Amino acid sequence: ADLFVQGRLSAQATASEPIYFTSIYDEVGGDTDDYEDCYFEVDEEGTEIGEEICDVYDSGDPFVGDWDGIFFLNSAGSHLQNVSFRYADRVLELNSSRADFENLNIADSVSCLMVYNSSTVSVSDSSMSCEDDGLMVFNDSTLRTTGVTVDGTTEYALIIFNNSAVTFDKSFVTNNYNS
């Protein structure tokens, strides 16, 4: 599943109580993936005997790519502040969109941020650690970063092509395989 935005998304929280976008199997906000199987024992005639018996099962642990991410299309004015993302495929993907992101924490996902087709994005004071790609900017798009760290990617920390621009201000790319 993914969240599709063709308008404006505003998600603003505090540093001490962030908003989480994550897998249903992630128990960051409480136990959301347990299910309960309840039954009665029955006698030979099929009559219920005794009290109801309930077994609780855990559906499992979260995995990278459990959900698709947030996709912005022809969107303007979106603002995310103090938001954490976990276990997504493509966390934030912007196509022909404009957005401002502050204090994001992206981890345990495949790709962090993809900006393309004349999109303009500003990211500040954020931490991004994805398994494959960090920042991808292409097709006449602009990305401005201030105080952003991209760490631990196994593919590319930064990809820029087709007349696009990235500005780094007090931002870091560290511990990446293909920086």
Tab-separated table of C-alpha atoms in Angstrom:
chain	number	residue	atom	x	y	z
A	1	ALA	CA	0.000	0.000	0.000
A	2	ASP	CA	1.051	3.562	-0.519
A	3	LEU	CA	-0.202	7.048	0.163
A	4	PHE	CA	-0.982	8.985	-3.025
A	5	VAL	CA	-1.014	12.786	-2.758
A	6	GLN	CA	-2.380	14.915	-5.572
A	7	GLY	CA	-2.926	18.002	-3.454
A	8	ARG	CA	-1.277	19.079	-0.212
A	9	LEU	CA	-0.154	16.896	2.687
A	10	SER	CA	0.614	18.500	6.042
A	11	ALA	CA	2.084	16.309	8.776
A	12	GLN	CA	3.568	18.392	11.585
A	13	ALA	CA	4.570	16.974	14.951
A	14	THR	CA	7.154	17.636	17.641
A	15	ALA	CA	10.633	16.156	18.024
A	16	SER	CA	9.580	14.382	21.221
A	17	GLU	CA	6.380	12.978	19.664
A	18	PRO	CA	6.992	12.410	15.945
A	19	ILE	CA	4.519	11.080	13.400
A	20	TYR	CA	5.398	7.594	12.115
A	21	PHE	CA	4.737	6.165	8.666
A	22	THR	CA	5.728	2.519	8.920
A	23	SER	CA	4.859	-1.123	8.378
A	24	ILE	CA	1.825	-2.610	10.099
A	25	TYR	CA	4.278	-5.107	11.607
A	26	ASP	CA	6.314	-2.336	13.288
A	27	GLU	CA	5.235	-2.039	16.902
A	28	VAL	CA	6.482	1.539	17.358
A	29	GLY	CA	2.976	2.806	18.160
A	30	GLY	CA	1.765	-0.295	19.935
A	31	ASP	CA	1.036	-3.838	18.932
A	32	THR	CA	-0.824	-3.660	15.610
A	33	ASP	CA	-0.114	-7.025	14.041
A	34	ASP	CA	-1.339	-9.564	16.594
A	35	TYR	CA	-4.488	-11.476	15.871
A	36	GLU	CA	-6.610	-13.517	18.186
A	37	ASP	CA	-8.115	-16.917	17.463
A	38	CYS	CA	-10.911	-17.795	19.897
A	39	TYR	CA	-12.864	-21.038	20.161
A	40	PHE	CA	-14.788	-23.303	22.534
A	41	GLU	CA	-14.127	-26.932	23.156
A	42	VAL	CA	-17.095	-29.047	22.107
A	43	ASP	CA	-18.378	-32.422	23.204
A	44	GLU	CA	-19.272	-35.333	20.923
A	45	GLU	CA	-22.660	-33.786	20.081
A	46	GLY	CA	-21.087	-30.448	19.133
A	47	THR	CA	-22.213	-28.644	22.275
A	48	GLU	CA	-19.837	-25.992	23.581
A	49	ILE	CA	-18.285	-26.912	26.902
A	50	GLY	CA	-16.212	-24.835	29.235
A	51	GLU	CA	-15.037	-21.299	28.757
A	52	GLU	CA	-13.887	-19.624	25.569
A	53	ILE	CA	-10.211	-20.253	24.764
A	54	CYS	CA	-8.262	-17.529	22.965
A	55	ASP	CA	-4.803	-17.860	21.424
A	56	VAL	CA	-2.911	-14.732	20.374
A	57	TYR	CA	-0.548	-14.887	17.384
A	58	ASP	CA	2.045	-12.362	16.238
A	59	SER	CA	2.022	-11.871	12.444
A	60	GLY	CA	5.777	-11.330	12.367
A	61	ASP	CA	8.511	-8.762	12.213
A	62	PRO	CA	8.636	-5.751	9.872
A	63	PHE	CA	10.748	-5.938	6.706
A	64	VAL	CA	12.265	-3.374	4.375
A	65	GLY	CA	9.678	-2.680	1.656
A	66	ASP	CA	6.559	-3.697	3.644
A	67	TRP	CA	4.731	-0.644	2.253
A	68	ASP	CA	5.293	1.449	-0.888
A	69	GLY	CA	5.780	4.976	0.517
A	70	ILE	CA	4.282	8.396	-0.200
A	71	PHE	CA	3.873	9.419	-3.844
A	72	PHE	CA	3.275	13.093	-4.686
A	73	LEU	CA	1.937	13.915	-8.173
A	74	ASN	CA	1.329	17.503	-9.310
A	75	SER	CA	1.318	18.432	-5.642
A	76	ALA	CA	2.237	21.827	-4.186
A	77	GLY	CA	2.672	23.119	-0.659
A	78	SER	CA	3.145	19.851	1.215
A	79	HIS	CA	5.022	20.163	4.509
A	80	LEU	CA	6.279	17.334	6.702
A	81	GLN	CA	7.928	18.141	10.041
A	82	ASN	CA	9.207	15.720	12.711
A	83	VAL	CA	8.158	12.649	10.761
A	84	SER	CA	9.785	9.193	10.862
A	85	PHE	CA	9.579	6.680	8.032
A	86	ARG	CA	10.431	2.994	8.343
A	87	TYR	CA	10.157	-0.184	6.283
A	88	ALA	CA	9.065	1.464	3.008
A	89	ASP	CA	10.081	0.716	-0.562
A	90	ARG	CA	10.372	4.288	-1.946
A	91	VAL	CA	9.804	6.511	1.077
A	92	LEU	CA	9.151	9.848	-0.662
A	93	GLU	CA	8.637	10.132	-4.419
A	94	LEU	CA	7.798	13.511	-5.966
A	95	ASN	CA	6.711	13.869	-9.603
A	96	SER	CA	6.054	17.456	-10.784
A	97	SER	CA	5.633	18.564	-7.165
A	98	ARG	CA	6.882	21.083	-4.579
A	99	ALA	CA	7.391	20.286	-0.900
A	100	ASP	CA	9.300	21.232	2.252
A	101	PHE	CA	10.512	18.590	4.692
A	102	GLU	CA	12.010	19.269	8.147
A	103	ASN	CA	13.402	16.890	10.761
A	104	LEU	CA	12.738	13.681	8.877
A	105	ASN	CA	14.146	10.392	10.068
A	106	ILE	CA	14.201	7.778	7.318
A	107	ALA	CA	15.498	4.279	8.089
A	108	ASP	CA	15.100	0.605	7.203
A	109	SER	CA	13.758	1.364	3.725
A	110	VAL	CA	14.850	0.699	0.133
A	111	SER	CA	15.095	4.233	-1.347
A	112	CYS	CA	14.851	7.494	0.603
A	113	LEU	CA	13.919	10.389	-1.701
A	114	MET	CA	13.189	10.530	-5.427
A	115	VAL	CA	12.554	13.970	-7.008
A	116	TYR	CA	11.769	14.248	-10.730
A	117	ASN	CA	9.915	15.990	-13.585
A	118	SER	CA	10.399	19.643	-12.573
A	119	SER	CA	9.919	19.066	-8.843
A	120	THR	CA	11.361	21.403	-6.226
A	121	VAL	CA	12.072	20.051	-2.749
A	122	SER	CA	13.708	21.480	0.351
A	123	VAL	CA	14.929	19.153	3.122
A	124	SER	CA	16.426	20.328	6.417
A	125	ASP	CA	17.766	18.797	9.621
A	126	SER	CA	17.093	15.230	8.516
A	127	SER	CA	18.690	11.795	8.682
A	128	MET	CA	18.346	9.279	5.840
A	129	SER	CA	19.612	5.715	5.850
A	130	CYS	CA	18.213	3.449	3.137
A	131	GLU	CA	19.384	0.098	1.832
A	132	ASP	CA	19.708	1.009	-1.859
A	133	ASP	CA	19.537	4.684	-2.868
A	134	GLY	CA	19.592	7.906	-0.865
A	135	LEU	CA	18.767	10.975	-2.988
A	136	MET	CA	17.725	10.734	-6.652
A	137	VAL	CA	17.094	13.964	-8.564
A	138	PHE	CA	16.385	14.048	-12.295
A	139	ASN	CA	14.475	15.620	-15.215
A	140	ASP	CA	14.755	19.373	-14.477
A	141	SER	CA	14.300	19.099	-10.724
A	142	THR	CA	15.846	20.921	-7.757
A	143	LEU	CA	16.737	19.648	-4.289
A	144	ARG	CA	18.035	21.906	-1.502
A	145	THR	CA	19.416	20.312	1.653
A	146	THR	CA	20.470	21.933	4.931
A	147	GLY	CA	21.729	19.791	7.781
A	148	VAL	CA	20.934	16.498	6.055
A	149	THR	CA	22.900	13.264	6.495
A	150	VAL	CA	22.651	10.412	3.980
A	151	ASP	CA	24.246	7.327	5.502
A	152	GLY	CA	24.671	3.641	4.793
A	153	THR	CA	23.292	3.173	1.277
A	154	THR	CA	24.502	0.128	-0.662
A	155	GLU	CA	23.819	1.514	-4.140
A	156	TYR	CA	23.993	5.299	-4.639
A	157	ALA	CA	23.832	7.977	-1.976
A	158	LEU	CA	23.237	10.690	-4.595
A	159	ILE	CA	22.085	10.506	-8.215
A	160	ILE	CA	21.656	13.686	-10.294
A	161	PHE	CA	20.934	13.816	-14.030
A	162	ASN	CA	18.969	15.435	-16.888
A	163	ASN	CA	19.410	19.131	-16.064
A	164	SER	CA	18.746	18.827	-12.335
A	165	ALA	CA	20.467	20.541	-9.398
A	166	VAL	CA	21.239	19.679	-5.783
A	167	THR	CA	22.480	22.169	-3.198
A	168	PHE	CA	24.152	20.864	-0.037
A	169	ASP	CA	24.483	23.210	2.930
A	170	LYS	CA	25.932	21.648	6.087
A	171	SER	CA	24.865	18.253	4.745
A	172	PHE	CA	26.835	15.007	4.727
A	173	VAL	CA	27.081	11.829	2.708
A	174	THR	CA	28.805	9.151	4.808
A	175	ASN	CA	29.415	5.391	4.882
A	176	ASN	CA	27.852	4.739	1.488
A	177	TYR	CA	28.962	2.078	-0.983
A	178	ASN	CA	28.761	4.182	-4.194
A	179	SER	CA	28.839	7.803	-3.046
